[in-house]
PDB file of C-alpha atoms in Angstrom:
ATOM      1  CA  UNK A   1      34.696  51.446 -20.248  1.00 80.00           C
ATOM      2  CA  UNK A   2      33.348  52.617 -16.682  1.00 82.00           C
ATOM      3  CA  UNK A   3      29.497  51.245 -18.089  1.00 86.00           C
ATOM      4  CA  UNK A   4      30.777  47.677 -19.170  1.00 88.00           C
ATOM      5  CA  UNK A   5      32.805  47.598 -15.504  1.00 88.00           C
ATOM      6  CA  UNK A   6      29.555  48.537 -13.762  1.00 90.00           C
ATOM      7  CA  UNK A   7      27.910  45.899 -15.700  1.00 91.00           C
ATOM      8  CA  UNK A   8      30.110  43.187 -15.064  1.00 91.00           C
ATOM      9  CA  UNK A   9      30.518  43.843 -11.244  1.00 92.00           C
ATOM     10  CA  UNK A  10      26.842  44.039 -11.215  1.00 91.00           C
ATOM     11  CA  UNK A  11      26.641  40.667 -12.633  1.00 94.00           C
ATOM     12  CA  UNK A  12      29.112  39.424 -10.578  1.00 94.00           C
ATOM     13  CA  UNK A  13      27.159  40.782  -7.197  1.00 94.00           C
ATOM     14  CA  UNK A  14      24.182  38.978  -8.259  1.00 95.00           C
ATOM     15  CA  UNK A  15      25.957  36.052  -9.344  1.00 95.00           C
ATOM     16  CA  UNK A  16      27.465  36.280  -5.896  1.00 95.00           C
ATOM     17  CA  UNK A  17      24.398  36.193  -3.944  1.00 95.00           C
ATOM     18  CA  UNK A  18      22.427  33.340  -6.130  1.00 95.00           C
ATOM     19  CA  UNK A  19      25.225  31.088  -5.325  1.00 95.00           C
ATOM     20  CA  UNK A  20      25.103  31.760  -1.595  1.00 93.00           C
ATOM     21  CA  UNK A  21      21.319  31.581  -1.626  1.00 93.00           C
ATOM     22  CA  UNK A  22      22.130  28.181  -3.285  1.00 93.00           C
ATOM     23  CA  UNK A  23      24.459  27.500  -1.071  1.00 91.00           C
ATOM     24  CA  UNK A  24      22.665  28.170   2.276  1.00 91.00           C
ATOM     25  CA  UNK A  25      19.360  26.543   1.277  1.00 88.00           C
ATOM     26  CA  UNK A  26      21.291  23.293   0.265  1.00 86.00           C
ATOM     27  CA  UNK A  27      22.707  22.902   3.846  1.00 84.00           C
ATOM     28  CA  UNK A  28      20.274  24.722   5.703  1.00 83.00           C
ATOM     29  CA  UNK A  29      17.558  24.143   7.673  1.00 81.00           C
ATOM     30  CA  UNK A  30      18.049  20.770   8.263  1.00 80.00           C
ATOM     31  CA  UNK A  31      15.499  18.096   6.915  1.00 77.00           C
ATOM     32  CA  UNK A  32      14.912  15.359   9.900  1.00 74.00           C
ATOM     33  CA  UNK A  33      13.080  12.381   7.872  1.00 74.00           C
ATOM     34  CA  UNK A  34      12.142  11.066  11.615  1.00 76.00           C
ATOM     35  CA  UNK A  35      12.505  12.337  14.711  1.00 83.00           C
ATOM     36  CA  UNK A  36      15.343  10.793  16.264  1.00 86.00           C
ATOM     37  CA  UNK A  37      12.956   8.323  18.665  1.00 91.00           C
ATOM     38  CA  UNK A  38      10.198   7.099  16.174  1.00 94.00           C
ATOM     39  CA  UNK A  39      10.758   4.770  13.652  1.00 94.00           C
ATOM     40  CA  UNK A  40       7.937   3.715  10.907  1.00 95.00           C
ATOM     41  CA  UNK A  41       5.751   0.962   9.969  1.00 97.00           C
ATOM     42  CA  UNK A  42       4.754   1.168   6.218  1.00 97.00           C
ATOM     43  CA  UNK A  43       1.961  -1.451   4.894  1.00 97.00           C
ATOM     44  CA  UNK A  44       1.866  -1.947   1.535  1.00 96.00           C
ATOM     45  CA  UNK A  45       0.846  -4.973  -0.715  1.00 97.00           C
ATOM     46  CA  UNK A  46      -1.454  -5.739  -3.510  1.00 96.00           C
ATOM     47  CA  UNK A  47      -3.799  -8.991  -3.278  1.00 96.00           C
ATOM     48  CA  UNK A  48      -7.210 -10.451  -5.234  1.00 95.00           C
ATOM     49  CA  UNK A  49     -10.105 -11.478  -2.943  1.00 94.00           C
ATOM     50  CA  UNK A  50     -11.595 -14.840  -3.540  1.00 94.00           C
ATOM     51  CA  UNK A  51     -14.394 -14.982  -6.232  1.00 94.00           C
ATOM     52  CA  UNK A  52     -17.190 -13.492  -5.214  1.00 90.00           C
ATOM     53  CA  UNK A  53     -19.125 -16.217  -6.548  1.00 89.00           C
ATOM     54  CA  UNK A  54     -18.392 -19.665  -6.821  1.00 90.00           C
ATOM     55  CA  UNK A  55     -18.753 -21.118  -9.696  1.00 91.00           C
ATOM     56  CA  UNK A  56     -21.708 -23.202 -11.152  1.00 92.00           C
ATOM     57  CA  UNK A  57     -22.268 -25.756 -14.065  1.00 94.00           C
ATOM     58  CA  UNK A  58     -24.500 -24.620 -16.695  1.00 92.00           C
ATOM     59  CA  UNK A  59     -27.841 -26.918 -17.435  1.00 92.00           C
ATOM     60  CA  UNK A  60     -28.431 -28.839 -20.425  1.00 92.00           C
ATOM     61  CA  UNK A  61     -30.886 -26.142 -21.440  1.00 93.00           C
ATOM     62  CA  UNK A  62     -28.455 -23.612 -20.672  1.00 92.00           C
ATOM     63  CA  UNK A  63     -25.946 -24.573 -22.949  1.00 92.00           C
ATOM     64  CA  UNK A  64     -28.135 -25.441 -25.504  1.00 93.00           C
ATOM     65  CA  UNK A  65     -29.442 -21.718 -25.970  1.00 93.00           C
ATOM     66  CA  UNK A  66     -25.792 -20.937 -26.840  1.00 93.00           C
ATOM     67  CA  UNK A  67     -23.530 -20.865 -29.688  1.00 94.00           C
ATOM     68  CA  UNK A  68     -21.891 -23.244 -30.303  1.00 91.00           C
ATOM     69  CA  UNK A  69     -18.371 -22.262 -29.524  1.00 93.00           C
ATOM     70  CA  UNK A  70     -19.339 -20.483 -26.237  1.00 91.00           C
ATOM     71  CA  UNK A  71     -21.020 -23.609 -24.544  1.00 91.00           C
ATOM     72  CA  UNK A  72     -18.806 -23.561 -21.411  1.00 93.00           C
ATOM     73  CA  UNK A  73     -20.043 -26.604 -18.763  1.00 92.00           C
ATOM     74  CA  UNK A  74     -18.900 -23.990 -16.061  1.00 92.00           C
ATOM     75  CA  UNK A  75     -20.089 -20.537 -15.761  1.00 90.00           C
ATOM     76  CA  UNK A  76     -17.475 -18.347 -13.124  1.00 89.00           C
ATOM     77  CA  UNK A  77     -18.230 -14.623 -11.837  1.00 89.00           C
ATOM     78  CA  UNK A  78     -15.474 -12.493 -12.824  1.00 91.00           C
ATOM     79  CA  UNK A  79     -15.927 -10.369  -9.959  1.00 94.00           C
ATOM     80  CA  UNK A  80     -13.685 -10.528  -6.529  1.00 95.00           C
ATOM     81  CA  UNK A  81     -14.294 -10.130  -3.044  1.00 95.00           C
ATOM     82  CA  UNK A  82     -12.989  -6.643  -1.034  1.00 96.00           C
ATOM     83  CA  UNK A  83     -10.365  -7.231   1.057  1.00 96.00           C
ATOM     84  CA  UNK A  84     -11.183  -5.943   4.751  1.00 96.00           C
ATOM     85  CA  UNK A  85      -7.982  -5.537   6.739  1.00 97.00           C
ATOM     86  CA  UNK A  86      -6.873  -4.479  10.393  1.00 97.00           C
ATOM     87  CA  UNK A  87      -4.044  -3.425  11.491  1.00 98.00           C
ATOM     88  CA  UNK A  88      -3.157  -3.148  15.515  1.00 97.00           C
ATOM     89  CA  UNK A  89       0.051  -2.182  17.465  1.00 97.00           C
ATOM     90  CA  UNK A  90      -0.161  -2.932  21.061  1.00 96.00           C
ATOM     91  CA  UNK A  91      -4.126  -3.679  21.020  1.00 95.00           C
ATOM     92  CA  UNK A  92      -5.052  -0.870  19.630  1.00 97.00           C
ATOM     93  CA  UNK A  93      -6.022  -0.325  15.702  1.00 97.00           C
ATOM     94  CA  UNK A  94      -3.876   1.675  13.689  1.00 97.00           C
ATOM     95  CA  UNK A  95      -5.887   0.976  10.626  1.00 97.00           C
ATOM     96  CA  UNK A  96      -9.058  -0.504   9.589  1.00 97.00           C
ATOM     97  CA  UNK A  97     -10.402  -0.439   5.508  1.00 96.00           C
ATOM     98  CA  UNK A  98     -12.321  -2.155   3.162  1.00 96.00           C
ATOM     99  CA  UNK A  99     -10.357  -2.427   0.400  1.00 96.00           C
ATOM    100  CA  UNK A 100     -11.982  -2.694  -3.255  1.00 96.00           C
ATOM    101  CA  UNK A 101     -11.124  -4.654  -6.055  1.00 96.00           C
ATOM    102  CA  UNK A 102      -9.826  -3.003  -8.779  1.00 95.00           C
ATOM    103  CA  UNK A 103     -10.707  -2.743 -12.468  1.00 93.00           C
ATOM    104  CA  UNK A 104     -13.783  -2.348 -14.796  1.00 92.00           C
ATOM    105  CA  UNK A 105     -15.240  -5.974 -13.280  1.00 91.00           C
ATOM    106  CA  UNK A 106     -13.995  -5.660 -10.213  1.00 93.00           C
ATOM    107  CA  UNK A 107     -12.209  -8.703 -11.011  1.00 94.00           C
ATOM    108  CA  UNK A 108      -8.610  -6.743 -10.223  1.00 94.00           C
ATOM    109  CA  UNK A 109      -6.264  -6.567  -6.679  1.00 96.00           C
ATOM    110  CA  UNK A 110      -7.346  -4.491  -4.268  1.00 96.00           C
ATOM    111  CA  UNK A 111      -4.463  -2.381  -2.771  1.00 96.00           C
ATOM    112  CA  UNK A 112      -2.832  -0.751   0.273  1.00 96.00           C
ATOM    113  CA  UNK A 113       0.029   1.571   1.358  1.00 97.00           C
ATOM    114  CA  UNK A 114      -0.093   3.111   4.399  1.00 97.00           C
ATOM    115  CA  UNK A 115       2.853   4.887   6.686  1.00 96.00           C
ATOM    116  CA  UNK A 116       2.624   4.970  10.406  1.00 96.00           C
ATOM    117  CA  UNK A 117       5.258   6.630  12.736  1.00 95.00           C
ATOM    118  CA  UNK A 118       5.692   5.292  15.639  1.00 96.00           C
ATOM    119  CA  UNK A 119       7.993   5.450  19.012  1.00 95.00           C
ATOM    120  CA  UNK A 120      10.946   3.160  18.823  1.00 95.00           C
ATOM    121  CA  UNK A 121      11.096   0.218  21.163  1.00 95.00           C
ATOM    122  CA  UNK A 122       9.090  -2.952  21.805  1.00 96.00           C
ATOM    123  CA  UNK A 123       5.493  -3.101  20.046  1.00 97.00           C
ATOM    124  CA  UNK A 124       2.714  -5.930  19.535  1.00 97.00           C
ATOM    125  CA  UNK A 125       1.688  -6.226  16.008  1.00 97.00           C
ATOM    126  CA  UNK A 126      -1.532  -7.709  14.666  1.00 98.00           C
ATOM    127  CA  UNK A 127      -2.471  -8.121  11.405  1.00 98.00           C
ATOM    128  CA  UNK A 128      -5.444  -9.285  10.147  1.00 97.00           C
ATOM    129  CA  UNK A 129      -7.127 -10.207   6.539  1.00 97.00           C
ATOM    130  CA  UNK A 130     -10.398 -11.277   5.021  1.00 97.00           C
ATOM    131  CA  UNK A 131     -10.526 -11.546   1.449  1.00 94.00           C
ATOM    132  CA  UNK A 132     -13.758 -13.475   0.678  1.00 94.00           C
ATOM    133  CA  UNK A 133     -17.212 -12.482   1.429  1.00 91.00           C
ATOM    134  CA  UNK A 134     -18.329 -16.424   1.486  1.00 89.00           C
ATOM    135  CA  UNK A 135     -16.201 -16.976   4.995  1.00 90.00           C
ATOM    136  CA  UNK A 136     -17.489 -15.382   8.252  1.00 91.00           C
ATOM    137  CA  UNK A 137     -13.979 -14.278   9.756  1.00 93.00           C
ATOM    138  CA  UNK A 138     -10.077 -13.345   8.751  1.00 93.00           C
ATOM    139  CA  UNK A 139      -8.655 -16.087   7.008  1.00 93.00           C
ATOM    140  CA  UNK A 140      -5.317 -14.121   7.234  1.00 96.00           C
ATOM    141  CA  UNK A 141      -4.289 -13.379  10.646  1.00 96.00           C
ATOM    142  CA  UNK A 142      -0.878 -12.867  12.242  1.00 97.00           C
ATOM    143  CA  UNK A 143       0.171 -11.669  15.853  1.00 97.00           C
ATOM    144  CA  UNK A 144       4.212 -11.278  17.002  1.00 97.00           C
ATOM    145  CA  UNK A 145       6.197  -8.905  18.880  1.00 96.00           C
ATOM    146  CA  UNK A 146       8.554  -6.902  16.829  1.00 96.00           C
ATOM    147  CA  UNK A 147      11.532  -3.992  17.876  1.00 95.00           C
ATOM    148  CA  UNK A 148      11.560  -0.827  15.722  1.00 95.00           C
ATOM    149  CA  UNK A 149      14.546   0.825  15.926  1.00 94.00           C
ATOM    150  CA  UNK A 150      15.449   5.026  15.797  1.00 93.00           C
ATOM    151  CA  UNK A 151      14.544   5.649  12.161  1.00 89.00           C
ATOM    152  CA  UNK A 152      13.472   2.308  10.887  1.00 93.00           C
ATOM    153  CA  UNK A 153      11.512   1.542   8.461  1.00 94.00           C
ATOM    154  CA  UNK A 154       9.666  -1.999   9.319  1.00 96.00           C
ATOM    155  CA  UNK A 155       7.230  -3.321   6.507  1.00 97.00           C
ATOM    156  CA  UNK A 156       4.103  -5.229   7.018  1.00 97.00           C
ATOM    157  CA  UNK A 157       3.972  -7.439   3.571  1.00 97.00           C
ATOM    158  CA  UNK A 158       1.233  -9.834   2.450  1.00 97.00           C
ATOM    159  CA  UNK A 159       1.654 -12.761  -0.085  1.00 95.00           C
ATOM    160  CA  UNK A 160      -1.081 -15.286  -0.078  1.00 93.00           C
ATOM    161  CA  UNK A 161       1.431 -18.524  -1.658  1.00 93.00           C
ATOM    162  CA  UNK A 162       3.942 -17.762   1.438  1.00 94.00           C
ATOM    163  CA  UNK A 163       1.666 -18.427   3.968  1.00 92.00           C
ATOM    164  CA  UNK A 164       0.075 -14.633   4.510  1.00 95.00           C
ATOM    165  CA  UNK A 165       1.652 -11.636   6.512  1.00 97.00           C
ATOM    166  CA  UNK A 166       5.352 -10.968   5.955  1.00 96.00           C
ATOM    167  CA  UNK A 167       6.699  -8.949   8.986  1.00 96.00           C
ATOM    168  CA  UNK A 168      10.521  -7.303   7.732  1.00 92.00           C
TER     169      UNK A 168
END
């Protein structure tokens, strides 16, 4: 009888202290997601460069040296151009890539997601896209003035058939 007692207020000491260990650990030490005066810009879209290529019709002599039901008049790459984009807040850059294409021919979106803290409060924003080899500058660009608040999240988004940068 004295054994089985020992066991079971031996069980119920351990018990004890795994559900205070729980306990503290769930409330204690605090997790701050952002300091209390930064707030964060977070880039993220998906987009195809332009062909890389543009495309070209096939000759007469062409065609005629293929099958018959592969005699396309128009021949197109597959391949797409990388995206280069720049980021700046308050004239300065933040972030500057080439961005590949994706996929076996490189005929896929190229990608970004980025995170960057920074102090709340009044900030320039520039953003900036090329996404075809064939053109000598950005053909994507867009410049405003933007408040981040304590602990916001403000996203930089990209959709080509809206017009280009999407500042929320």
């Amino acid at each position: 009888m004295l054994k089985k007692l020992m066991q079971y207020s031996g069980q119920a000491l351990l018990y004890g202290l795994f559900v205070a260990f729980i306990g503290y650990f769930s409330v204690a030490p605090a997790y701050v997601h952002f300091p209390s005066d930064q707030g964060l810009i977070k880039v993220s879209f998906s987009h195809a460069g332009q062909p890389l290529e543009e495309c070209r019709v096939r000759t007469a002599e062409e065609l005629e040296k293929l099958p018959p039901n592969m005699r396309v008049p128009m021949l197109c790459g597959r391949e797409r151009s990388p995206l280069a984009f720049e980021l700046e807040l308050d004239d300065k850059p933040i972030y500057r890539a080439e961005l590949p294409p994706r996929g076996l021919s490189h005929d896929g979106a190229s990608t970004v997601y980025q995170r960057f803290p920074v102090p709340a409060g009044q900030h320039r924003l520039h953003a900036r896209l090329k996404d075809s080899v064939r053109v000598p500058d950005c053909n994507y660009t867009k410049e405003a003035d933007v408040t981040v608040a304590p602990g916001q999240v403000f996203v930089v988004d990209f959709n080509a058939r809206r017009g280009g940068f999407i500042f929320k």
